[in-house]
């Protein structure tokens, strides 16, 4: 379908803006772009396939609610993973999977089958492999910055100290690294 | 074969994405008008603080345009349009309205390039110039829109289809420039798409339950008029880390409700508004809000300079627009009160 092909070419910022105006095809494109990465991150953190699937739904519901607040500072990877991290923390704090965003949207609960749990693993393999492999291929400066920021959850201030550079330079390295990763992912 | 969890998740969220945008309108009451005519649908214009690419700016404009309150279609009687329809009827009719109109607002039809076209060197309507003093003042070099960053065009996307000679930089506040931009066509559909939507509506109507047909026609035609070609104004903000716009509002609606938007900031929100001549200040009265940093009622008053007001509010982006607004003249008399209901 021509429309979805077009959306696949859009930047994250363009997709998220279109999500704000109710463009479901843009949401779909964004979801497909980040589903594997989010799944990989959540499965790595929880080690639980059911919890991962449940949290994935919450994360993408939150993405929709927060789309209007997204600032175009490069690829949305860190932003999405930031949402995933917050949802994970909130879930751990409360001892149950967070579902506030889904409630706000009026989301109908979904059922999980065994095949779905296998799909969680498959997605995570794809996302994790993609992400980790591509991070390793980055130039050293960018690789260290992306590793620490995205996989290590370091703040930019912490990152600047770790990398012995200014916060601005740290941001730039993360941004460049992620842009490179996204370009490679999209080129596959 | 049954749908997988992740496919069902994608489908449901995509559906909610569309639903949510359609729900994103507010009803405002304008005192002094009859009940049937008193409900003005005012979009949450500008809802969003914006990102830096020109293409994205264009998208925000689309957002605003898609939701704004436009004039009655030509030839419709006063009180027509979407007025006089109960919430229940509206809810029941909405899926049919969407089914008739959405395909016309598809990617190809909603492309700003196809709608806007080139800039215009003409003049906006007298009714528009008459209510916005900032458009009547002589043009200055600072009124020129800043060039699009990194683009081959000399003007940003948002200025496409603008009456370029009438673009005015109304204010610069805290490093952010606010431009008032009259548009030849502030709609998101061109005439062809609007006609296509109308034809589709006519075709679908006989298949719609008879009891809803009248309401669906009324709502859909109102919406087609809103989305179709019409002259209007957008308010564009550009500055460090922000480049966006909202509006698409015609003169008649600016006179009634102004155009208001809010941007999320670190400390709360920045409310920005475009107001007609004669309004010297705007007071926004907020009621108590549970879970807010400022749970007690409070009010904020901002001056209007060159038809534009800008004020920081200790509320989050969307909540910052949830207030009763009192428009005042220079001598303090109340011109208009707009309250959400």
Short mmCIF file of C-alpha atoms in Angstrom, two decimals:
data_model
loop_
_atom_site.label_atom_id
_atom_site.label_comp_id
_atom_site.label_asym_id
_atom_site.label_seq_id
_atom_site.Cartn_x
_atom_site.Cartn_y
_atom_site.Cartn_z
CA UNK A 1 0.00 0.00 0.00
CA UNK A 2 1.55 3.28 -1.09
CA UNK A 3 0.57 5.11 2.06
CA UNK A 4 2.35 2.76 4.45
CA UNK A 5 5.41 2.74 2.22
CA UNK A 6 5.52 6.48 2.54
CA UNK A 7 5.25 6.31 6.29
CA UNK A 8 8.20 3.98 6.48
CA UNK A 9 10.31 6.77 4.98
CA UNK A 10 9.21 9.30 7.57
CA UNK A 11 11.40 10.38 10.44
CA UNK A 12 10.40 9.47 13.97
CA UNK A 13 9.39 13.07 14.62
CA UNK A 14 7.17 13.14 11.56
CA UNK A 15 5.53 9.87 12.52
CA UNK A 16 4.89 11.01 16.08
CA UNK A 17 3.41 14.25 14.89
CA UNK A 18 1.14 12.36 12.55
CA UNK A 19 0.14 10.17 15.51
CA UNK A 20 -1.01 13.33 17.27
CA UNK A 21 -3.27 14.18 14.36
CA UNK A 22 -4.73 10.68 14.41
CA UNK A 23 -2.83 9.08 11.55
CA UNK A 24 -3.13 5.39 12.38
CA UNK A 25 -0.77 4.38 9.57
CA UNK A 26 1.91 6.57 11.15
CA UNK A 27 1.36 4.87 14.48
CA UNK A 28 1.65 1.49 12.82
CA UNK A 29 4.93 2.47 11.16
CA UNK A 30 6.33 3.76 14.44
CA UNK A 31 5.17 0.66 16.29
CA UNK A 32 6.80 -1.63 13.75
CA UNK A 33 9.98 0.42 13.85
CA UNK A 34 10.41 0.07 17.61
CA UNK A 35 8.49 -3.05 18.65
CA UNK A 36 11.47 -5.41 18.48
CA UNK A 37 13.79 -3.01 20.26
CA UNK A 38 11.29 -2.37 23.06
CA UNK A 39 10.56 -6.08 23.39
CA UNK A 40 14.27 -6.90 23.57
CA UNK A 41 14.81 -4.27 26.24
CA UNK A 42 11.85 -5.38 28.34
CA UNK A 43 12.61 -9.08 28.09
CA UNK A 44 16.19 -8.44 29.05
CA UNK A 45 15.05 -6.46 32.10
CA UNK A 46 12.20 -8.70 33.25
CA UNK A 47 13.21 -12.11 31.96
CA UNK A 48 9.49 -12.79 31.79
CA UNK A 49 7.77 -13.19 28.43
CA UNK A 50 4.24 -12.49 29.68
CA UNK A 51 5.28 -9.40 31.57
CA UNK A 52 7.19 -8.24 28.49
CA UNK A 53 4.16 -8.58 26.22
CA UNK A 54 1.96 -6.81 28.74
CA UNK A 55 4.45 -3.99 29.25
CA UNK A 56 4.90 -3.60 25.50
CA UNK A 57 1.22 -2.76 25.20
CA UNK A 58 1.54 -0.22 27.99
CA UNK A 59 4.67 1.34 26.50
CA UNK A 60 3.12 1.88 23.07
CA UNK A 61 -0.09 3.19 24.62
CA UNK A 62 2.08 5.67 26.54
CA UNK A 63 3.92 6.54 23.33
CA UNK A 64 0.61 7.53 21.79
CA UNK A 65 -0.35 9.66 24.77
CA UNK A 66 3.05 11.34 24.90
CA UNK A 67 3.52 11.81 21.14
CA UNK A 68 2.62 15.48 21.32
CA UNK A 69 5.40 16.10 23.79
CA UNK A 70 8.12 14.52 21.68
CA UNK A 71 10.90 16.93 20.78
CA UNK A 72 12.82 16.30 17.60
CA UNK A 73 16.27 15.77 19.02
CA UNK A 74 17.13 12.89 16.72
CA UNK A 75 15.84 9.34 16.57
CA UNK A 76 13.13 8.53 19.09
CA UNK A 77 14.89 5.38 20.35
CA UNK A 78 16.06 6.83 23.67
CA UNK A 79 12.70 8.50 24.17
CA UNK A 80 10.79 5.25 23.62
CA UNK A 81 13.19 3.28 25.79
CA UNK A 82 12.87 6.01 28.41
CA UNK A 83 9.13 5.40 28.45
CA UNK A 84 9.77 1.67 28.70
CA UNK A 85 12.17 2.24 31.60
CA UNK A 86 9.63 4.40 33.44
CA UNK A 87 6.88 1.85 32.96
CA UNK A 88 9.17 -0.87 34.18
CA UNK A 89 10.12 1.10 37.26
CA UNK A 90 6.50 1.94 38.02
CA UNK A 91 5.58 -1.72 37.65
CA UNK A 92 8.35 -2.82 39.99
CA UNK A 93 7.41 -0.16 42.51
CA UNK A 94 3.77 -1.21 42.53
CA UNK A 95 4.38 -4.90 42.24
CA UNK A 96 2.07 -5.20 39.24
CA UNK A 97 2.25 -4.32 35.56
CA UNK A 98 1.53 -0.69 34.94
CA UNK A 99 -1.62 -0.08 32.87
CA UNK A 100 -2.44 3.59 33.34
CA UNK A 101 -1.88 4.59 29.71
CA UNK A 102 -4.06 1.76 28.44
CA UNK A 103 -6.83 2.71 30.85
CA UNK A 104 -6.69 6.30 29.66
CA UNK A 105 -7.06 5.17 26.07
CA UNK A 106 -9.86 2.73 26.81
CA UNK A 107 -7.75 -0.20 25.65
CA UNK A 108 -9.46 -3.60 25.59
CA UNK A 109 -7.39 -6.35 27.26
CA UNK A 110 -5.74 -8.85 24.91
CA UNK A 111 -5.14 -12.53 25.51
CA UNK A 112 -1.74 -14.15 25.26
CA UNK A 113 -1.24 -17.62 23.82
CA UNK A 114 1.81 -19.86 23.75
CA UNK A 115 2.58 -18.81 20.19
CA UNK A 116 2.56 -15.20 21.33
CA UNK A 117 5.10 -15.95 24.01
CA UNK A 118 7.33 -17.50 21.37
CA UNK A 119 6.88 -14.35 19.32
CA UNK A 120 8.07 -12.29 22.29
CA UNK A 121 11.32 -14.21 22.21
CA UNK A 122 11.64 -13.99 18.46
CA UNK A 123 11.06 -10.25 18.52
CA UNK A 124 13.53 -9.81 21.35
CA UNK A 125 16.15 -11.80 19.46
CA UNK A 126 15.61 -9.63 16.45
CA UNK A 127 15.53 -6.35 18.36
CA UNK A 128 18.29 -7.22 20.79
CA UNK A 129 20.49 -8.63 18.07
CA UNK A 130 19.88 -5.68 15.87
CA UNK A 131 20.50 -3.18 18.54
CA UNK A 132 23.49 -4.75 20.20
CA UNK A 133 25.11 -5.75 16.91
CA UNK A 134 24.65 -2.36 15.40
CA UNK A 135 25.83 -0.59 18.51
CA UNK A 136 29.05 -2.59 18.33
CA UNK A 137 29.58 -1.54 14.72
CA UNK A 138 29.49 2.15 15.58
CA UNK A 139 32.60 4.34 15.75
CA UNK A 140 34.08 4.06 19.24
CA UNK A 141 32.95 7.46 20.52
CA UNK A 142 29.40 6.93 19.39
CA UNK A 143 29.35 3.30 20.49
CA UNK A 144 30.35 4.19 24.06
CA UNK A 145 27.84 6.99 24.23
CA UNK A 146 24.95 4.92 22.85
CA UNK A 147 25.83 1.93 25.02
CA UNK A 148 25.85 4.04 28.16
CA UNK A 149 22.77 6.05 27.31
CA UNK A 150 20.43 3.50 25.75
CA UNK A 151 21.56 0.23 27.20
CA UNK A 152 23.06 1.53 30.43
CA UNK A 153 20.34 4.09 31.20
CA UNK A 154 22.82 6.84 32.04
CA UNK A 155 21.61 10.42 32.07
CA UNK A 156 23.33 12.87 29.74
CA UNK A 157 24.92 14.59 32.73
CA UNK A 158 26.35 11.28 33.95
CA UNK A 159 27.35 10.42 30.44
CA UNK A 160 29.29 13.64 30.06
CA UNK A 161 31.26 12.81 33.21
CA UNK A 162 31.87 9.21 32.10
CA UNK A 163 33.02 10.23 28.64
CA UNK A 164 34.87 13.31 29.85
CA UNK A 165 33.12 15.61 27.47
CA UNK A 166 30.43 18.26 27.66
CA UNK A 167 26.79 17.27 27.90
CA UNK A 168 26.25 18.73 24.47
CA UNK A 169 28.95 16.55 22.94
CA UNK A 170 27.52 13.51 24.71
CA UNK A 171 24.10 14.24 23.27
CA UNK A 172 25.57 14.70 19.84
CA UNK A 173 27.38 11.36 19.97
CA UNK A 174 24.25 9.54 21.11
CA UNK A 175 22.19 11.25 18.49
CA UNK A 176 24.65 10.50 15.69
CA UNK A 177 25.05 6.90 16.78
CA UNK A 178 21.32 6.33 16.90
CA UNK A 179 20.81 8.00 13.55
CA UNK A 180 23.41 5.66 12.09
CA UNK A 181 21.72 2.63 13.67
CA UNK A 182 18.34 3.66 12.39
CA UNK A 183 19.65 4.24 8.91
CA UNK A 184 21.14 0.76 8.93
CA UNK A 185 18.01 -0.81 10.32
CA UNK A 186 15.93 0.89 7.66
CA UNK A 187 18.34 -0.14 4.97
CA UNK A 188 17.90 -3.83 5.72
CA UNK B 1 -5.88 -18.34 11.81
CA UNK B 2 -6.41 -16.11 14.81
CA UNK B 3 -4.62 -12.82 15.10
CA UNK B 4 -1.41 -12.77 17.14
CA UNK B 5 -1.08 -10.70 20.30
CA UNK B 6 1.26 -8.17 18.69
CA UNK B 7 -0.90 -7.83 15.59
CA UNK B 8 -3.97 -7.30 17.77
CA UNK B 9 -2.02 -4.79 19.81
CA UNK B 10 -1.01 -2.91 16.67
CA UNK B 11 -4.55 -2.94 15.32
CA UNK B 12 -6.16 -1.78 18.54
CA UNK B 13 -3.66 0.98 19.22
CA UNK B 14 -3.85 2.21 15.62
CA UNK B 15 -7.63 2.38 15.96
CA UNK B 16 -7.34 4.27 19.23
CA UNK B 17 -4.89 6.65 17.61
CA UNK B 18 -7.49 7.69 15.09
CA UNK B 19 -10.31 7.74 17.65
CA UNK B 20 -8.33 9.90 20.00
CA UNK B 21 -7.66 12.59 17.43
CA UNK B 22 -11.33 12.77 16.61
CA UNK B 23 -12.24 13.17 20.26
CA UNK B 24 -9.80 16.00 20.73
CA UNK B 25 -12.18 18.92 20.65
CA UNK B 26 -13.57 21.09 23.38
CA UNK B 27 -16.89 22.75 23.74
CA UNK B 28 -16.87 26.34 24.82
CA UNK B 29 -19.79 28.44 25.82
CA UNK B 30 -19.90 31.98 24.61
CA UNK B 31 -22.17 33.98 26.93
CA UNK B 32 -24.64 36.27 25.30
CA UNK B 33 -25.56 33.85 22.55
CA UNK B 34 -28.64 31.70 22.37
CA UNK B 35 -28.42 28.14 23.60
CA UNK B 36 -28.51 26.51 20.22
CA UNK B 37 -25.84 28.78 18.86
CA UNK B 38 -23.79 29.03 22.00
CA UNK B 39 -21.69 25.95 21.57
CA UNK B 40 -18.57 26.68 19.67
CA UNK B 41 -16.25 23.84 19.00
CA UNK B 42 -12.85 25.20 19.67
CA UNK B 43 -9.93 23.03 18.87
CA UNK B 44 -7.17 22.51 21.36
CA UNK B 45 -5.17 24.51 19.01
CA UNK B 46 -1.53 24.01 19.06
CA UNK B 47 -1.76 21.55 21.88
CA UNK B 48 1.77 20.72 21.19
CA UNK B 49 5.07 22.33 21.49
CA UNK B 50 6.83 21.61 18.33
CA UNK B 51 9.82 20.07 16.88
CA UNK B 52 12.26 21.70 14.64
CA UNK B 53 11.77 20.43 11.13
CA UNK B 54 9.71 22.42 8.74
CA UNK B 55 7.85 19.33 7.63
CA UNK B 56 6.84 18.73 11.17
CA UNK B 57 5.70 22.28 11.52
CA UNK B 58 3.42 21.68 8.61
CA UNK B 59 2.07 18.68 10.43
CA UNK B 60 1.13 20.71 13.46
CA UNK B 61 -0.70 23.06 11.29
CA UNK B 62 -2.58 20.09 9.94
CA UNK B 63 -3.42 19.09 13.46
CA UNK B 64 -4.76 22.46 14.26
CA UNK B 65 -6.62 22.78 11.03
CA UNK B 66 -8.18 19.41 11.32
CA UNK B 67 -9.65 20.30 14.64
CA UNK B 68 -10.47 23.94 14.45
CA UNK B 69 -13.84 25.55 14.33
CA UNK B 70 -14.54 26.92 10.90
CA UNK B 71 -17.31 29.11 9.64
CA UNK B 72 -20.64 27.78 8.57
CA UNK B 73 -20.64 26.51 5.03
CA UNK B 74 -21.80 29.20 2.65
CA UNK B 75 -25.54 29.31 2.37
CA UNK B 76 -26.27 27.54 5.61
CA UNK B 77 -28.58 29.34 7.99
CA UNK B 78 -27.41 30.76 11.32
CA UNK B 79 -27.48 28.12 13.99
CA UNK B 80 -26.89 25.45 11.37
CA UNK B 81 -23.62 23.60 11.02
CA UNK B 82 -23.13 21.31 13.98
CA UNK B 83 -25.21 23.29 16.45
CA UNK B 84 -28.35 21.91 18.04
CA UNK B 85 -27.16 18.33 18.02
CA UNK B 86 -27.11 16.48 21.31
CA UNK B 87 -24.02 14.69 22.52
CA UNK B 88 -25.83 11.39 22.18
CA UNK B 89 -26.76 12.05 18.55
CA UNK B 90 -23.24 13.24 17.88
CA UNK B 91 -21.75 10.06 19.31
CA UNK B 92 -24.08 7.85 17.32
CA UNK B 93 -23.47 9.74 14.10
CA UNK B 94 -19.71 10.09 14.41
CA UNK B 95 -18.70 6.67 12.97
CA UNK B 96 -20.79 7.35 9.86
CA UNK B 97 -19.37 10.84 9.51
CA UNK B 98 -15.88 9.44 9.74
CA UNK B 99 -16.60 6.68 7.28
CA UNK B 100 -17.75 9.27 4.78
CA UNK B 101 -14.98 11.78 5.31
CA UNK B 102 -11.85 9.96 6.40
CA UNK B 103 -10.95 8.45 3.03
CA UNK B 104 -10.96 11.96 1.61
CA UNK B 105 -8.53 13.13 4.28
CA UNK B 106 -6.09 10.47 3.23
CA UNK B 107 -2.39 11.09 2.88
CA UNK B 108 -2.72 12.32 -0.67
CA UNK B 109 -5.59 14.66 0.07
CA UNK B 110 -4.18 15.97 3.32
CA UNK B 111 -0.82 16.73 1.80
CA UNK B 112 -0.18 20.37 2.45
CA UNK B 113 1.69 20.70 -0.79
CA UNK B 114 -1.41 19.72 -2.75
CA UNK B 115 -3.60 21.99 -0.68
CA UNK B 116 -1.46 25.03 -0.23
CA UNK B 117 0.50 25.51 -3.38
CA UNK B 118 2.51 28.66 -3.82
CA UNK B 119 2.59 31.74 -1.70
CA UNK B 120 0.22 34.54 -2.55
CA UNK B 121 1.23 38.13 -3.10
CA UNK B 122 -2.36 39.27 -2.79
CA UNK B 123 -4.22 40.49 0.25
CA UNK B 124 -6.37 38.57 2.71
CA UNK B 125 -10.07 39.33 3.06
CA UNK B 126 -11.14 42.66 4.48
CA UNK B 127 -12.95 40.92 7.30
CA UNK B 128 -9.69 39.37 8.45
CA UNK B 129 -7.59 42.50 8.14
CA UNK B 130 -10.33 44.45 9.90
CA UNK B 131 -10.10 42.44 13.12
CA UNK B 132 -6.33 42.03 13.36
CA UNK B 133 -4.51 45.33 13.69
CA UNK B 134 -1.15 43.61 13.37
CA UNK B 135 -1.99 42.84 9.73
CA UNK B 136 -2.70 46.50 9.04
CA UNK B 137 0.63 47.86 10.15
CA UNK B 138 3.33 48.41 7.51
CA UNK B 139 5.57 45.51 6.74
CA UNK B 140 9.03 45.49 8.28
CA UNK B 141 12.12 43.43 7.40
CA UNK B 142 11.71 41.45 10.62
CA UNK B 143 8.35 40.22 9.35
CA UNK B 144 9.99 38.04 6.74
CA UNK B 145 9.64 34.41 7.73
CA UNK B 146 12.99 32.85 8.64
CA UNK B 147 14.30 30.46 5.98
CA UNK B 148 13.70 26.78 6.47
CA UNK B 149 16.76 25.22 8.10
CA UNK B 150 18.76 23.20 5.62
CA UNK B 151 16.01 23.31 3.02
CA UNK B 152 16.42 24.37 -0.56
CA UNK B 153 13.34 26.54 -0.30
CA UNK B 154 13.77 30.10 0.77
CA UNK B 155 10.67 30.03 2.94
CA UNK B 156 9.54 27.41 5.43
CA UNK B 157 6.79 24.98 4.66
CA UNK B 158 4.34 26.74 6.92
CA UNK B 159 4.50 29.83 4.79
CA UNK B 160 3.40 27.98 1.68
CA UNK B 161 0.00 29.26 0.71
CA UNK B 162 0.43 32.30 2.93
CA UNK B 163 -0.30 35.87 1.97
CA UNK B 164 3.40 36.56 2.30
CA UNK B 165 3.10 40.31 2.22
CA UNK B 166 0.86 40.07 5.25
CA UNK B 167 2.95 37.77 7.42
CA UNK B 168 3.77 39.76 10.56
CA UNK B 169 6.09 39.03 13.40
CA UNK B 170 3.77 40.10 16.17
CA UNK B 171 6.00 39.50 19.16
CA UNK B 172 9.30 38.17 20.37
CA UNK B 173 9.07 36.80 23.90
CA UNK B 174 11.94 35.02 25.61
CA UNK B 175 13.69 34.45 22.30
CA UNK B 176 10.64 32.98 20.59
CA UNK B 177 9.19 34.84 17.61
CA UNK B 178 5.43 34.73 17.08
CA UNK B 179 4.27 35.21 13.51
CA UNK B 180 0.71 35.90 12.46
CA UNK B 181 0.28 34.20 9.10
CA UNK B 182 -2.86 34.74 7.01
CA UNK B 183 -3.40 31.82 4.67
CA UNK B 184 -5.03 31.74 1.26
CA UNK B 185 -6.28 28.32 2.18
CA UNK B 186 -6.06 27.13 5.74
CA UNK B 187 -7.90 23.91 5.00
CA UNK B 188 -6.30 20.50 4.86
CA UNK B 189 -8.22 19.34 1.82
CA UNK B 190 -8.13 20.96 -1.56
CA UNK B 191 -11.34 21.58 -3.49
CA UNK B 192 -11.12 18.26 -5.32
CA UNK B 193 -10.86 16.31 -2.10
CA UNK B 194 -13.66 18.29 -0.49
CA UNK B 195 -15.87 17.53 -3.50
CA UNK B 196 -14.83 13.89 -3.28
CA UNK B 197 -15.82 13.82 0.39
CA UNK B 198 -19.17 15.38 -0.43
CA UNK B 199 -19.82 12.83 -3.19
CA UNK B 200 -18.90 10.01 -0.87
CA UNK B 201 -21.22 11.38 1.79
CA UNK B 202 -24.08 11.61 -0.71
CA UNK B 203 -23.42 8.04 -1.76
CA UNK B 204 -23.26 6.72 1.81
CA UNK B 205 -26.29 8.57 3.17
CA UNK B 206 -28.95 6.15 1.87
CA UNK B 207 -27.16 3.29 3.66
CA UNK B 208 -27.19 5.09 7.02
CA UNK B 209 -30.06 4.44 9.46
CA UNK B 210 -32.87 6.86 8.59
CA UNK B 211 -33.06 8.31 12.09
CA UNK B 212 -29.44 9.42 11.92
CA UNK B 213 -29.28 10.55 8.33
CA UNK B 214 -30.07 14.21 8.97
CA UNK B 215 -27.58 14.49 11.81
CA UNK B 216 -24.87 12.74 9.84
CA UNK B 217 -25.39 15.05 6.89
CA UNK B 218 -25.30 18.11 9.13
CA UNK B 219 -22.14 17.04 10.95
CA UNK B 220 -20.36 15.78 7.87
CA UNK B 221 -21.07 18.87 5.78
CA UNK B 222 -19.90 21.03 8.65
CA UNK B 223 -16.70 19.03 8.84
CA UNK B 224 -16.13 19.12 5.09
CA UNK B 225 -16.43 22.89 5.26
CA UNK B 226 -13.94 22.94 8.14
CA UNK B 227 -11.41 20.80 6.34
CA UNK B 228 -11.97 22.13 2.86
CA UNK B 229 -10.53 25.30 1.35
CA UNK B 230 -11.09 28.40 3.43
CA UNK B 231 -9.13 31.48 4.32
CA UNK B 232 -7.73 31.58 7.85
CA UNK B 233 -4.88 32.52 10.09
CA UNK B 234 -2.20 30.44 11.73
CA UNK B 235 0.02 31.55 14.56
CA UNK B 236 3.56 30.31 14.14
CA UNK B 237 6.22 30.22 16.83
CA UNK B 238 9.88 29.79 16.06
CA UNK B 239 12.89 29.96 18.32
CA UNK B 240 15.56 27.85 19.93
CA UNK B 241 14.23 24.28 20.17
CA UNK B 242 10.77 25.25 19.06
CA UNK B 243 9.18 25.64 15.70
CA UNK B 244 5.49 25.08 15.37
CA UNK B 245 2.16 26.57 14.68
CA UNK B 246 -1.53 26.26 15.16
CA UNK B 247 -4.74 27.81 14.01
CA UNK B 248 -6.14 27.76 10.52
CA UNK B 249 -8.97 29.74 11.98
CA UNK B 250 -11.17 32.08 9.95
CA UNK B 251 -11.94 35.67 10.94
CA UNK B 252 -15.40 34.91 12.27
CA UNK B 253 -14.08 32.31 14.70
CA UNK B 254 -11.15 34.48 15.80
CA UNK B 255 -13.66 37.15 16.72
CA UNK B 256 -15.67 34.69 18.79
CA UNK B 257 -13.03 32.54 20.45
CA UNK B 258 -9.57 33.70 19.41
CA UNK B 259 -6.97 31.04 18.79
CA UNK B 260 -5.23 29.50 21.76
CA UNK B 261 -2.52 26.93 22.05
CA UNK B 262 -0.14 25.74 24.71
CA UNK B 263 3.39 24.43 24.73
CA UNK B 264 4.81 22.22 27.40
CA UNK B 265 7.74 23.90 29.13
CA UNK B 266 10.05 22.78 31.91
CA UNK B 267 8.05 24.57 34.58
CA UNK B 268 4.56 24.08 33.20
CA UNK B 269 3.14 25.49 30.03
CA UNK B 270 3.22 28.55 27.86
CA UNK B 271 -0.20 29.64 26.65
CA UNK B 272 -0.20 31.56 23.41
CA UNK B 273 -3.23 33.26 21.93
CA UNK B 274 -4.25 35.35 18.95
CA UNK B 275 -7.00 37.83 19.77
CA UNK B 276 -9.05 40.31 17.79
CA UNK B 277 -8.57 44.08 18.01
CA UNK B 278 -9.84 45.72 21.15
CA UNK B 279 -8.70 42.99 23.50
CA UNK B 280 -5.99 44.51 25.70
CA UNK B 281 -5.59 41.71 28.19
CA UNK B 282 -6.72 38.17 28.85
CA UNK B 283 -7.32 36.78 32.30
CA UNK B 284 -7.32 32.99 32.58
CA UNK B 285 -9.03 31.64 35.67
CA UNK B 286 -8.12 28.11 36.67
CA UNK B 287 -10.16 26.02 39.03
CA UNK B 288 -8.66 23.61 41.55
CA UNK B 289 -6.98 20.63 39.92
CA UNK B 290 -6.35 17.39 41.71
CA UNK B 291 -2.88 16.02 41.31
CA UNK B 292 -1.57 19.32 40.01
CA UNK B 293 1.34 21.32 41.41
CA UNK B 294 -1.09 24.17 41.83
CA UNK B 295 -4.18 22.50 43.28
CA UNK B 296 -5.80 25.76 44.43
CA UNK B 297 -7.75 28.02 42.08
CA UNK B 298 -5.73 30.87 40.64
CA UNK B 299 -5.79 33.29 37.77
CA UNK B 300 -3.22 34.82 35.48
CA UNK B 301 -3.56 37.96 33.40
CA UNK B 302 -1.50 38.60 30.30
CA UNK B 303 -1.35 41.71 28.12
CA UNK B 304 -2.20 41.42 24.45
CA UNK B 305 0.40 43.05 22.23
CA UNK B 306 -0.06 43.16 18.47
CA UNK B 307 -3.03 40.80 18.86
CA UNK B 308 -0.88 38.15 20.54
CA UNK B 309 -0.69 37.11 24.17
CA UNK B 310 1.95 34.87 25.70
CA UNK B 311 1.91 33.76 29.30
CA UNK B 312 3.56 31.06 31.39
CA UNK B 313 1.21 28.96 33.47
CA UNK B 314 2.08 26.48 36.21
CA UNK B 315 -0.03 23.76 34.65
CA UNK B 316 0.87 21.03 32.21
CA UNK B 317 0.48 21.67 28.49
CA UNK B 318 -3.07 20.52 27.95
CA UNK B 319 -4.41 21.52 31.36
CA UNK B 320 -3.13 25.04 30.75
CA UNK B 321 -5.97 25.53 28.29
CA UNK B 322 -8.62 24.35 30.74
CA UNK B 323 -9.51 27.74 32.13
CA UNK B 324 -12.20 30.34 31.98
CA UNK B 325 -10.98 33.24 29.86
CA UNK B 326 -11.97 36.85 30.37
CA UNK B 327 -11.11 39.24 27.57
CA UNK B 328 -10.77 42.86 28.69
CA UNK B 329 -10.50 46.16 26.85
CA UNK B 330 -7.83 48.74 27.72
CA UNK B 331 -10.24 50.45 30.15
CA UNK B 332 -10.86 47.19 31.98
CA UNK B 333 -14.35 46.47 30.70
CA UNK B 334 -15.10 42.85 29.99
CA UNK B 335 -15.44 42.18 26.27
CA UNK B 336 -16.07 38.48 26.40
CA UNK B 337 -15.98 35.54 28.76
CA UNK B 338 -15.28 32.10 27.44
CA UNK B 339 -15.74 29.18 29.75
CA UNK B 340 -15.40 25.51 29.17
CA UNK B 341 -18.48 23.47 29.92
#
